[in-house]
Short mmCIF file of C-alpha atoms in Angstrom, two decimals:
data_model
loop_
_atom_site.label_atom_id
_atom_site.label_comp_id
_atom_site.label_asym_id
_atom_site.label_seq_id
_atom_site.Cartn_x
_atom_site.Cartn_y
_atom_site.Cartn_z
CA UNK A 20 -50.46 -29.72 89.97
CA UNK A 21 -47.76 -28.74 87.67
CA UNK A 22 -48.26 -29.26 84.07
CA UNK A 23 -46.68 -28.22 80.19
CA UNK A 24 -48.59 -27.96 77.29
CA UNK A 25 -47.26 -27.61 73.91
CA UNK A 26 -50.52 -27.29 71.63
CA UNK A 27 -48.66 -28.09 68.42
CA UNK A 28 -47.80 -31.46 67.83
CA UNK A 29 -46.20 -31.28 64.86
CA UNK A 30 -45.09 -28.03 62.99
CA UNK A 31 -43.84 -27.69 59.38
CA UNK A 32 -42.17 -23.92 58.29
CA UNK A 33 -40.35 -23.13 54.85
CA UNK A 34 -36.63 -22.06 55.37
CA UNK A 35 -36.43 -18.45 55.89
CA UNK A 36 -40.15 -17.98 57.27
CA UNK A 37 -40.57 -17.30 60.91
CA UNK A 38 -41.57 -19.54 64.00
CA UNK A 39 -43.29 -19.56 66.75
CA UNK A 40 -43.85 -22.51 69.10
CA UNK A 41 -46.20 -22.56 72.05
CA UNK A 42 -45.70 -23.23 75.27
CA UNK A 43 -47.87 -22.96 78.00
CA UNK A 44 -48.20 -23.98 81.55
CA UNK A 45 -49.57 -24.56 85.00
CA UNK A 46 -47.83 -23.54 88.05
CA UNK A 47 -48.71 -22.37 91.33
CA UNK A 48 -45.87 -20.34 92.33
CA UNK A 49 -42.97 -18.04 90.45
CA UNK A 50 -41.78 -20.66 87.59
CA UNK A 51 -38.38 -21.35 85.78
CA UNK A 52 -38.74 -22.06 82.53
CA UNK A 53 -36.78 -23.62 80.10
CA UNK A 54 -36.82 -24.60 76.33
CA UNK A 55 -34.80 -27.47 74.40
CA UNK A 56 -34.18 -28.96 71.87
CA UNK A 57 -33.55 -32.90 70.86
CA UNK A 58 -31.99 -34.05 67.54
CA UNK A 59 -32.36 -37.25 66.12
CA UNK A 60 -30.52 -39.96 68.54
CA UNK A 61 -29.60 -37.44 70.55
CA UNK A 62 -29.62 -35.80 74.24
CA UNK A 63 -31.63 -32.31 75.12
CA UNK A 64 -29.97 -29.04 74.65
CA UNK A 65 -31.13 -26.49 76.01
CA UNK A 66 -31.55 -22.99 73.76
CA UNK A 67 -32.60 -20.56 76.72
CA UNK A 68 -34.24 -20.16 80.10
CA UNK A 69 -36.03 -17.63 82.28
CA UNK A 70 -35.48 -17.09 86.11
CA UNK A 71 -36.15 -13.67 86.86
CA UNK A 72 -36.32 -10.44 85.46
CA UNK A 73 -36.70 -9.03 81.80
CA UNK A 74 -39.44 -11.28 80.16
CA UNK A 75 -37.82 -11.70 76.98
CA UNK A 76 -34.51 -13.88 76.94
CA UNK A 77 -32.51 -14.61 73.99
CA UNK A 78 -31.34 -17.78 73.98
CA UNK A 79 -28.82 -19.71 71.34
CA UNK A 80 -29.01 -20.46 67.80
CA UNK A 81 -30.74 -16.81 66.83
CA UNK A 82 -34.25 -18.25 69.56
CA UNK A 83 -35.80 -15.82 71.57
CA UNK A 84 -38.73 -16.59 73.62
CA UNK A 85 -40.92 -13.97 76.24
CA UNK A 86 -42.57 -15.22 79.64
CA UNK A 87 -46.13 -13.70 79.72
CA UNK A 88 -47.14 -14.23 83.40
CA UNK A 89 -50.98 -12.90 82.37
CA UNK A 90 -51.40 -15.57 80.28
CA UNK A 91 -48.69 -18.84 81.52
CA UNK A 92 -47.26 -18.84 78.43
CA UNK A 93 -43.38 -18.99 77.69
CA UNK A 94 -43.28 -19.43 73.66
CA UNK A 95 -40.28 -20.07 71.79
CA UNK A 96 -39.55 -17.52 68.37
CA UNK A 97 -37.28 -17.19 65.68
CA UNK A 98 -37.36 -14.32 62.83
CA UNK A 99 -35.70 -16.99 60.13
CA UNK A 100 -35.78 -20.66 60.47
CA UNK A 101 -32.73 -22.70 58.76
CA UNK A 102 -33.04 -26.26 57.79
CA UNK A 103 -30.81 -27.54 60.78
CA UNK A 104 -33.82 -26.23 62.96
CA UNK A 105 -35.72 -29.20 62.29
CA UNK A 106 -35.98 -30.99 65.25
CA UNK A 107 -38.22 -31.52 68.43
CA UNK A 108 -38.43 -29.01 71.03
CA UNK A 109 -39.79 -29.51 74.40
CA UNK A 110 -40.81 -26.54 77.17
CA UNK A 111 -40.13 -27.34 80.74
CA UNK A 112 -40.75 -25.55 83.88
CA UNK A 113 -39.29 -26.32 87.79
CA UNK A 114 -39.14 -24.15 90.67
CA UNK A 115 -37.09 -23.95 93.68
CA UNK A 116 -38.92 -25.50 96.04
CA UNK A 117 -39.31 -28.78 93.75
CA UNK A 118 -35.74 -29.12 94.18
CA UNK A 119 -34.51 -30.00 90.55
CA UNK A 120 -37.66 -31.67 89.17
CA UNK A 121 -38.79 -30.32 86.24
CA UNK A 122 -42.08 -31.18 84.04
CA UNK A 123 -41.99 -31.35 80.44
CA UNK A 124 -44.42 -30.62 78.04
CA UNK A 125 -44.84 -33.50 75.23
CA UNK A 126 -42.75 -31.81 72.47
CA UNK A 127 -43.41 -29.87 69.14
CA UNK A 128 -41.89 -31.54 65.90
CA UNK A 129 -40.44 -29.18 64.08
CA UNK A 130 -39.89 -29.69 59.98
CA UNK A 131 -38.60 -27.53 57.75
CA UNK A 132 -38.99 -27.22 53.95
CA UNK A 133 -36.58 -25.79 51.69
CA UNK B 25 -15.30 -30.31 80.59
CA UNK B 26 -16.87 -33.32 79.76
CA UNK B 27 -20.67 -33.61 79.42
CA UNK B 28 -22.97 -36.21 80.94
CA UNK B 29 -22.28 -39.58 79.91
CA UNK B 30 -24.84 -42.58 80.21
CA UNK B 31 -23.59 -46.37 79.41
CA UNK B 32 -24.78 -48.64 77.97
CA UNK B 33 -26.34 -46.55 74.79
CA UNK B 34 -28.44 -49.40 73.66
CA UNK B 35 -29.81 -52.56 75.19
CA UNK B 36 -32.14 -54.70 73.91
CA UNK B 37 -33.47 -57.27 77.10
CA UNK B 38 -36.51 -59.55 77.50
CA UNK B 39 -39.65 -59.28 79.55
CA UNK B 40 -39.34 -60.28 82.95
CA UNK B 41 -34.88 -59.31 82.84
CA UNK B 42 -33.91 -56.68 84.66
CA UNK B 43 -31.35 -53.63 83.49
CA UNK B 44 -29.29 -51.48 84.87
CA UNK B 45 -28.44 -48.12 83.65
CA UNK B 46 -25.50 -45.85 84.64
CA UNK B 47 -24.73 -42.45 84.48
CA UNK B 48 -21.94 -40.41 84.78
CA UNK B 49 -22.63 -36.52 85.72
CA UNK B 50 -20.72 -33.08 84.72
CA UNK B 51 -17.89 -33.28 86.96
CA UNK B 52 -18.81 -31.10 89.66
CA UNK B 53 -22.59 -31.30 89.89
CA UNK B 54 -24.10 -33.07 92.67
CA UNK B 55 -27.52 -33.37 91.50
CA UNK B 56 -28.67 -36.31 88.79
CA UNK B 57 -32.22 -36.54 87.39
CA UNK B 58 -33.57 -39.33 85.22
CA UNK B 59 -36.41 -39.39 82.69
CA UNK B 60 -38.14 -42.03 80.58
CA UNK B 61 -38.56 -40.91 76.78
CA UNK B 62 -41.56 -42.41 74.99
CA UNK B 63 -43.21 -41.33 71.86
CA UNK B 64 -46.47 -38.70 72.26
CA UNK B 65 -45.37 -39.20 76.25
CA UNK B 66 -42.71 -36.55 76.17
CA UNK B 67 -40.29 -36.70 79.37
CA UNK B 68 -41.55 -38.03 82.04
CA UNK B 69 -39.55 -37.57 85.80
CA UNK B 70 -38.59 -40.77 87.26
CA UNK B 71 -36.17 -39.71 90.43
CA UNK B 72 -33.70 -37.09 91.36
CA UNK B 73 -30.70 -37.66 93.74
CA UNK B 74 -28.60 -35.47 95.52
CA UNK B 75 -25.94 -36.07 97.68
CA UNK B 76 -26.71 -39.73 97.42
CA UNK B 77 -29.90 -39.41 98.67
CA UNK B 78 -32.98 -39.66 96.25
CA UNK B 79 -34.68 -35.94 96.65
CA UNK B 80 -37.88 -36.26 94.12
CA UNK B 81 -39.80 -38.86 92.67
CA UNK B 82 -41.59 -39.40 89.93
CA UNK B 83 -44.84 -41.77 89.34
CA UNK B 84 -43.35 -44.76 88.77
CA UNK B 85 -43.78 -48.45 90.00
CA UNK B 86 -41.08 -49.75 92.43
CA UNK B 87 -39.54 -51.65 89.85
CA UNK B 88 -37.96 -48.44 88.86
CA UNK B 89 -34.96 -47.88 91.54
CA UNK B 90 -31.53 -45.67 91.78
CA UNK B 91 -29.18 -44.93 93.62
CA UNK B 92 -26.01 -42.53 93.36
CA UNK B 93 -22.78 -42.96 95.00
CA UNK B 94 -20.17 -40.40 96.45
CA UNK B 95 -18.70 -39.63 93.61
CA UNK B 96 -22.32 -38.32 92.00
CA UNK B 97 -22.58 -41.14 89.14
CA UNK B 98 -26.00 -42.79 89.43
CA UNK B 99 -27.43 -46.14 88.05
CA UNK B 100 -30.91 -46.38 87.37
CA UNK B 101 -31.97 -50.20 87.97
CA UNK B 102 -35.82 -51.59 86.11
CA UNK B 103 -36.52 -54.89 87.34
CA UNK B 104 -39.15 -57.79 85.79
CA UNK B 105 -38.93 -55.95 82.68
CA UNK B 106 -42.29 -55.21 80.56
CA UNK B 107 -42.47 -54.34 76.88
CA UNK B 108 -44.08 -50.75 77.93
CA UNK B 109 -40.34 -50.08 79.63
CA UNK B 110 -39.16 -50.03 76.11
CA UNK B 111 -37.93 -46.26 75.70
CA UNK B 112 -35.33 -44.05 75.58
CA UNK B 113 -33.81 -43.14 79.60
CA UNK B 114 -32.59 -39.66 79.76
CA UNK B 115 -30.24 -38.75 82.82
CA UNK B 116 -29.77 -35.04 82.96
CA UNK B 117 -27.06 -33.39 85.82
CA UNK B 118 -27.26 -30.02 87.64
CA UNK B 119 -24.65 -28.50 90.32
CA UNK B 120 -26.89 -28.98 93.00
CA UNK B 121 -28.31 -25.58 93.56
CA UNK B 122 -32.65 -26.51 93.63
CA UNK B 123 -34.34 -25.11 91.00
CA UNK B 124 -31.90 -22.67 89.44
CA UNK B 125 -30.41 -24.67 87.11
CA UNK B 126 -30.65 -26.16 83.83
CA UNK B 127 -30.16 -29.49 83.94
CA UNK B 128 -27.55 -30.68 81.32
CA UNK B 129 -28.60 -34.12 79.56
CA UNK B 130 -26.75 -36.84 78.28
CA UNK B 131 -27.27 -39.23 75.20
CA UNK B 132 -29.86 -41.63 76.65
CA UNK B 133 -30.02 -45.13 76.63
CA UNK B 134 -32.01 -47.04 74.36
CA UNK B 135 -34.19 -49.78 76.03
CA UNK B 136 -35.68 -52.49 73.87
CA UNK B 137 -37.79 -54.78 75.49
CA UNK B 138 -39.03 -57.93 73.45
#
């Protein structure tokens, strides 16, 4: 079955200090993956996404994030964290032949301290 | 172009009510996902629809129903209403192409249940 994981619950960086938020997941066949992010009252947006080819994708908002296929992970990075980074972030995966149902991990709380 | 919108944005109801949600995809995309929001849940897949015609579902009782007309705007209809439905709904649009696209998210509703 298909599955997310985010590890970290809850994450707390200084401004300026890097970031790295895990993602891993189980998938039987080539997977899409996705990361995004939800402010406070809002809707998800999404900050980048791998389909195919080079294994690290840059995304929006200075986020990078590398598919490792040895190890099902797809985690999210950023060199310098500002405070307007706090937020949650969630990791998703679909595939084509799920159509467009996706599975979301539970979310990483991000907070950042000036 | 305008995003996804989703109306009401809040509704508070009472157990045993039913609700009806609606959504209004990117104009253009043909494809309309929905997702309950709880806390330490994450996003969880309710139903896809495509063309009118529901594509995926999710593990949900039956008293969790859609349905999507010609013009691609979906309503999401919870009947007999228990305080667990309480939650934020998430309906998230793609053009249609399966698995290959990010799926763009509106606001949410808000669901109270008392």
């Amino acid at each position: 079955a298909q599955s997310v994981t985010q590890p970290d619950i809850h994450i707390t960086v200084s401004e300026g200090a890097s970031l790295e938020l895990r993602c891993n997941y189980s998938y039987g066949a080539t997977p899409y993956l996705f990361w995004y992010v939800q402010s406070p009252g809002q809707g998800l947006q999404l900050l980048l996404k791998y389909f195919s080819g080079d294994t690290l994708v840059q995304g929006i908002k200075g986020f990078e994030a590398e598919f490792k296929r040895s190890q099902s992970s797809f985690n999210l990075r950023k060199p310098s964290v500002h405070w307007s980074d706090a937020a949650e972030y969630f990791c998703a995966v679909g595939a084509q032949n799920t159509g467009n149902q996706f599975y979301f991990g539970t979310g990483t709380s991000l907070t950042v301290i000036p | 172009k305008a995003g996804v919108t989703q109306t009401p944005r809040y509704l508070i109801k009472t157990r045993g009510q039913q609700v009806t949600l609606s959504c209004s995809p990117i104009s253009g995309h043909r494809s309309v996902s929905w997702y309950q929001q709880t806390p330490g849940q994450g996003l969880q897949f309710l139903f896809e629809y495509f063309s009118e015609t529901q594509r995926n579902k999710g593990n949900f009782p039956g008293r969790f129903s859609g349905r999507q007309f010609s013009n691609s705007r979906s309503e999401m209809n919870v009947s007999t209403l228990e305080l667990g439905d309480s939650a934020l709904y998430l309906c998230a649009s793609t053009p249609g192409i399966p698995g290959r696209n990010e799926q763009f998210f509106g606001p949410g509703t808000r669901l109270t249940v008392l």
